[in-house]
Structures are given as structure tokens and as C-alpha cells.
Coordinates of C-alpha atoms and ligand atoms in Angstrom, one line a residue:
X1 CA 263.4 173.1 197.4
X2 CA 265.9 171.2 199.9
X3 CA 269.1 170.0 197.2
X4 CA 269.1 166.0 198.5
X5 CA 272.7 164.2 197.4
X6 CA 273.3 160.7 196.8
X7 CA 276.4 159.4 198.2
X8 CA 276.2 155.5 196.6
X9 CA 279.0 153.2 197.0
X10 CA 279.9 149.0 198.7
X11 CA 281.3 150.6 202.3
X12 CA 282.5 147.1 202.8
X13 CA 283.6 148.8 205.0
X14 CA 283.2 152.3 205.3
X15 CA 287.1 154.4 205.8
X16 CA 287.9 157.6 207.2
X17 CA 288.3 158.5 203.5
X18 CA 284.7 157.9 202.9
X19 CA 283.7 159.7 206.4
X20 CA 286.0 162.7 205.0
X21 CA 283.6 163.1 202.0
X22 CA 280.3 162.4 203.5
X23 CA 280.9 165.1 206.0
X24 CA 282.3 167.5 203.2
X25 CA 279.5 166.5 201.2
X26 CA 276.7 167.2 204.5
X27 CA 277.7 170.9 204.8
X28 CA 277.5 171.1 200.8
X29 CA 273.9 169.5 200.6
X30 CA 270.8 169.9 202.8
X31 CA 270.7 166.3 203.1
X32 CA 272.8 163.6 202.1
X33 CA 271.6 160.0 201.8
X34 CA 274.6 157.3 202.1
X35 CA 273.7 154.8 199.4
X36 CA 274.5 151.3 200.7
X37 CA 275.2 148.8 198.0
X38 CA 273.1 145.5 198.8
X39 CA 276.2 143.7 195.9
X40 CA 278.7 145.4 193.8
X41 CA 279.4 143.5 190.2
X42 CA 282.8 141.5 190.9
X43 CA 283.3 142.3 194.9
X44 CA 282.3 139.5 196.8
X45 CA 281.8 141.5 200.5
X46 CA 283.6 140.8 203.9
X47 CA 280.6 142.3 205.7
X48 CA 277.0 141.8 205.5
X49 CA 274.5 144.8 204.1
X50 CA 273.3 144.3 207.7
X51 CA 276.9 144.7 209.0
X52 CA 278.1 147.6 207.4
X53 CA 274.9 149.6 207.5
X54 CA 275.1 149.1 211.0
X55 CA 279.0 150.4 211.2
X56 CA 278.0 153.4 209.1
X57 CA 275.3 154.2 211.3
X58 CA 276.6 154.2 214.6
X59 CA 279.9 156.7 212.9
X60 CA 277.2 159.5 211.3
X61 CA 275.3 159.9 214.4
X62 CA 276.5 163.3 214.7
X63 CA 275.9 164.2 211.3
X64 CA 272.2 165.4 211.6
X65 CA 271.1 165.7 208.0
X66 CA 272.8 162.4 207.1
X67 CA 270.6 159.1 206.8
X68 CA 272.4 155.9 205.7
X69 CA 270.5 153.0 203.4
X70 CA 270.6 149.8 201.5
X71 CA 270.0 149.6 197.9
X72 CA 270.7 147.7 194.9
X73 CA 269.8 148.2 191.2
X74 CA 270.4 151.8 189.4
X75 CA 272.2 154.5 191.7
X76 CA 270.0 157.2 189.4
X77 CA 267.1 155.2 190.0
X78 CA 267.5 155.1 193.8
X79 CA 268.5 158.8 193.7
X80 CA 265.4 159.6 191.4
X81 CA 263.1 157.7 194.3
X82 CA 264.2 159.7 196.6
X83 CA 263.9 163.4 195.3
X84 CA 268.0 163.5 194.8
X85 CA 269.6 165.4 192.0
X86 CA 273.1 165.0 192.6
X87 CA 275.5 161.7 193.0
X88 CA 278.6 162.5 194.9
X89 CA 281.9 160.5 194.0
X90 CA 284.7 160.6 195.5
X91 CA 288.2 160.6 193.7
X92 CA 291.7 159.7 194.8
X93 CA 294.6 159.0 192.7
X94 CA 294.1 159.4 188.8
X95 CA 293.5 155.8 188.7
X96 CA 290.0 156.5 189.9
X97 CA 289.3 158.9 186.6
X98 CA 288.8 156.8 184.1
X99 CA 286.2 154.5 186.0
X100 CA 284.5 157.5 187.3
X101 CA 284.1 159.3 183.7
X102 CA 282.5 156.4 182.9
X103 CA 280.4 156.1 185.2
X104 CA 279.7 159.6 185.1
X105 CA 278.6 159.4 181.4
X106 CA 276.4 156.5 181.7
X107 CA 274.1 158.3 184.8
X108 CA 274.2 160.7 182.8
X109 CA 273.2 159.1 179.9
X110 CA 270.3 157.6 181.9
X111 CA 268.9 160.4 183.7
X112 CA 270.7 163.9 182.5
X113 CA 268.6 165.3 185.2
X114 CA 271.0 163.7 187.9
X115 CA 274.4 165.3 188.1
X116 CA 277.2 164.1 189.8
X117 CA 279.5 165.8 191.8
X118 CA 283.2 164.5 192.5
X119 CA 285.3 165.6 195.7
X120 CA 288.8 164.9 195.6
X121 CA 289.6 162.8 198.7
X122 CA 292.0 164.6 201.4
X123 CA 295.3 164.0 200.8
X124 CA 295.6 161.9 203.8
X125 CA 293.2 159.5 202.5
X126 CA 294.4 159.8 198.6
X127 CA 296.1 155.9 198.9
X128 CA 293.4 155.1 201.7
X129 CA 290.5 151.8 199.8
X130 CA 288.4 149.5 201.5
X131 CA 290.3 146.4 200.0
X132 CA 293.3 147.5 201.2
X133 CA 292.6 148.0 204.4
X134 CA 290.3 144.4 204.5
X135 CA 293.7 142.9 203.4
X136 CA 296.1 145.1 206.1
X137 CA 293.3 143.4 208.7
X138 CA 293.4 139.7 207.4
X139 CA 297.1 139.6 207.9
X140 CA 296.5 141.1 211.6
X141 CA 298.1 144.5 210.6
X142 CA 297.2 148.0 212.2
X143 CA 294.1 149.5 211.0
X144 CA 293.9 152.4 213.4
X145 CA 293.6 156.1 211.8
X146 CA 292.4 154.5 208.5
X147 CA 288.8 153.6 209.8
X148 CA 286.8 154.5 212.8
X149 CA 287.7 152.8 216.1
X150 CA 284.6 150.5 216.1
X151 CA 285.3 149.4 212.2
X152 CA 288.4 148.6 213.2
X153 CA 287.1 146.3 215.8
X154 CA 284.7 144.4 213.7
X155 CA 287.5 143.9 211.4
X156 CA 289.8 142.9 213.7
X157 CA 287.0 140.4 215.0
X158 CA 285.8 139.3 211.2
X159 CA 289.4 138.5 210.1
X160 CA 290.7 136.3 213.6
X161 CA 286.9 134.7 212.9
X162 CA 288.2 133.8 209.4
X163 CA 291.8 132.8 210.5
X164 CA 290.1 130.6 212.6
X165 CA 287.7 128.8 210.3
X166 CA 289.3 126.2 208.1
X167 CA 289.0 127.3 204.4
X168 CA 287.5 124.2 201.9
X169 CA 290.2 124.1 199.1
X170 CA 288.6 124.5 195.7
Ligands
LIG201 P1 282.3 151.4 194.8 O1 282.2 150.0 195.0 O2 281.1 152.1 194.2 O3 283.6 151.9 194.2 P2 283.4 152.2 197.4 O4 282.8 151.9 198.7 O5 284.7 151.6 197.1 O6 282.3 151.9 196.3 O7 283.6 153.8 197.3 C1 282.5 154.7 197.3 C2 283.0 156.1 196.8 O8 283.9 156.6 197.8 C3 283.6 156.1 195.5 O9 283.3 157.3 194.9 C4 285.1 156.1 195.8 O10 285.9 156.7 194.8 C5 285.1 156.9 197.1 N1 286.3 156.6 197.9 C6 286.8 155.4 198.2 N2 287.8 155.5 199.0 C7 288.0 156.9 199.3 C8 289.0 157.7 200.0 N3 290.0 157.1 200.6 N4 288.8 159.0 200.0 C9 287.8 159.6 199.3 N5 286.9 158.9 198.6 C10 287.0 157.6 198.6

């Protein structure tokens, strides 16, 4: 039976660290679906699901066995719909442990069939998130060699977009 991985996460946007362990992840599994989170508890998006499921799509295009899609609810639950029984994670600095055993234990907890799988990032990605490089981007910093060329662009265009619109104080 074909093993079909999970890869679940916001990709708000999606970084080269994130390409690193997808394409690790594609020659591990026989496919691999990239899980798209519609909204993420506390993390208000810069992109649209729209937006970022486009950007992840037109960077995997020469990952055959790859398929990219939105979902929101239980990552088990979307993984269980679709035949997959494994959730990849990837880790960077120890920071990310604690969070991730967590998480870990509570798939678990709700469907021990599911096992996830963690992949240490590469080292040149180990410092690399999506909110810093959202940030690096709003104040009109470099971006290049931490996402793909076209993310970079849309970030580049959604931050000047925001500079330019005046903010309502609260
Ligand atoms: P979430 O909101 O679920 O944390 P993210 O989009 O921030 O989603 O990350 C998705 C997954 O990718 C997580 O497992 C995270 O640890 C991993 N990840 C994030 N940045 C990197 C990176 N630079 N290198 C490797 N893995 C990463």
C-alpha cells in the first residue's frame, strides 16, 4: 500500500526551510500532501489561504508526487481522510521541542494510528521562520535565499501595499 505523509503547517508563507523538508520528506514517502492551514490559533496571516496555496504551488511543480491543500480542523483528521499515516514536522532549534512533543502526544493521543515523523531542518535553515522573514520584508529588508524568488516578490509587493495603506489606530 503507497505510505501517504501529511506535511500540515500556516506557510504564511512558505520558506526555503519548509521547501528543504518537503523535498526530503517526497523521496521518503510515495506521496506527500502539503497541508495548508485555512487559520492557525493566535496567527493572524499576511497572506490569504488563496495566496499562499497559490505560492506553494507554483514552487513544487517539479516535485511530482507532491499535491498542496487547504484545510482546517484536526491535522489527524485531515490525514485520516486522506489515507495518510504519518505527520511530518519539521524541527529547528530546541525551542521547537517542547511545542512539538506536545503536539506529538496529543495526535497521538487522538489517533495512535498516525505517527509523526520529525526532520531536523538543514542547518542553513535552523534560525530560518515565516514571521521573521514577514518582519525582515515589512521593514523593506532582503529576503532573497530565505524564500523562493516569487515569494519574495509577493512579499515585497504585500509589505510596500501595507506601507502604503494608512493603518486605523486602535
Ligand atoms: P505551524 O503554524 O504549524 O507552526 P509553520 O508554517 O510555521 O506552521 O511550520 C510548519 C512546519 O515546518 C513545522 O513543523 C515547523 O517546525 C517547520 N518549519 C518551520 N520553519 C522551518 C525551517 N526553517 N526549517 C525546517 N522546518 C521548518
Amino acid at each position: 500500500m503507497a505510505k501517504v505523509a501529511v506535511y500540515p503547517g500556516s506557510f504564511d508563507p512558505m520558506t526555503l526551510g519548509h521547501l528543504d523538508i518537503l523535498t526530503r520528506a517526497s523521496k521518503l514517502f510515495d506521496r506527500v500532501i502539503m497541508a495548508v492551514a485555512q487559520q492557525s490559533s493566535g496567527k493572524r496571516p499576511l497572506f490569504t489561504i488563496e495566496e499562499r496555496l497559490r505560492l506553494i504551488r507554483d514552487n513544487v511543480t517539479h516535485l511530482p508526487n507532491v499535491s498542496v491543500e487547504a484545510f482546517s480542523g484536526l491535522t489527524v483528521a485531515f490525514a485520516q481522510s486522506h489515507q495518510a499515516s504519518v505527520i511530518i514536522r519539521g524541527l529547528r532549534a530546541v525551542s521547537d521541542f517542547e511545542y512539538e512533543f506536545k503536539m506529538y502526544q496529543m495526535n497521538m493521543h487522538l489517533n495512535p494510528e498516525i505517527e509523526t515523523v520529525f526532520m531536523m531542518a538543514g542547518p542553513e535553515y535552523h534560525f530560518l521562520s515565516s514571521s521573521m522573514v514577514k518582519e525582515v520584508a515589512l521593514l523593506g529588508g532582503d529576503v532573497t535565499g530565505l524564500v523562493p524568488p516569487s515569494i519574495g516578490e509577493s512579499l515585497a509587493k504585500t509589505s510596500s501595499q501595507m506601507l502604503s495603506t494608512p493603518q486605523k489606530d486602535t
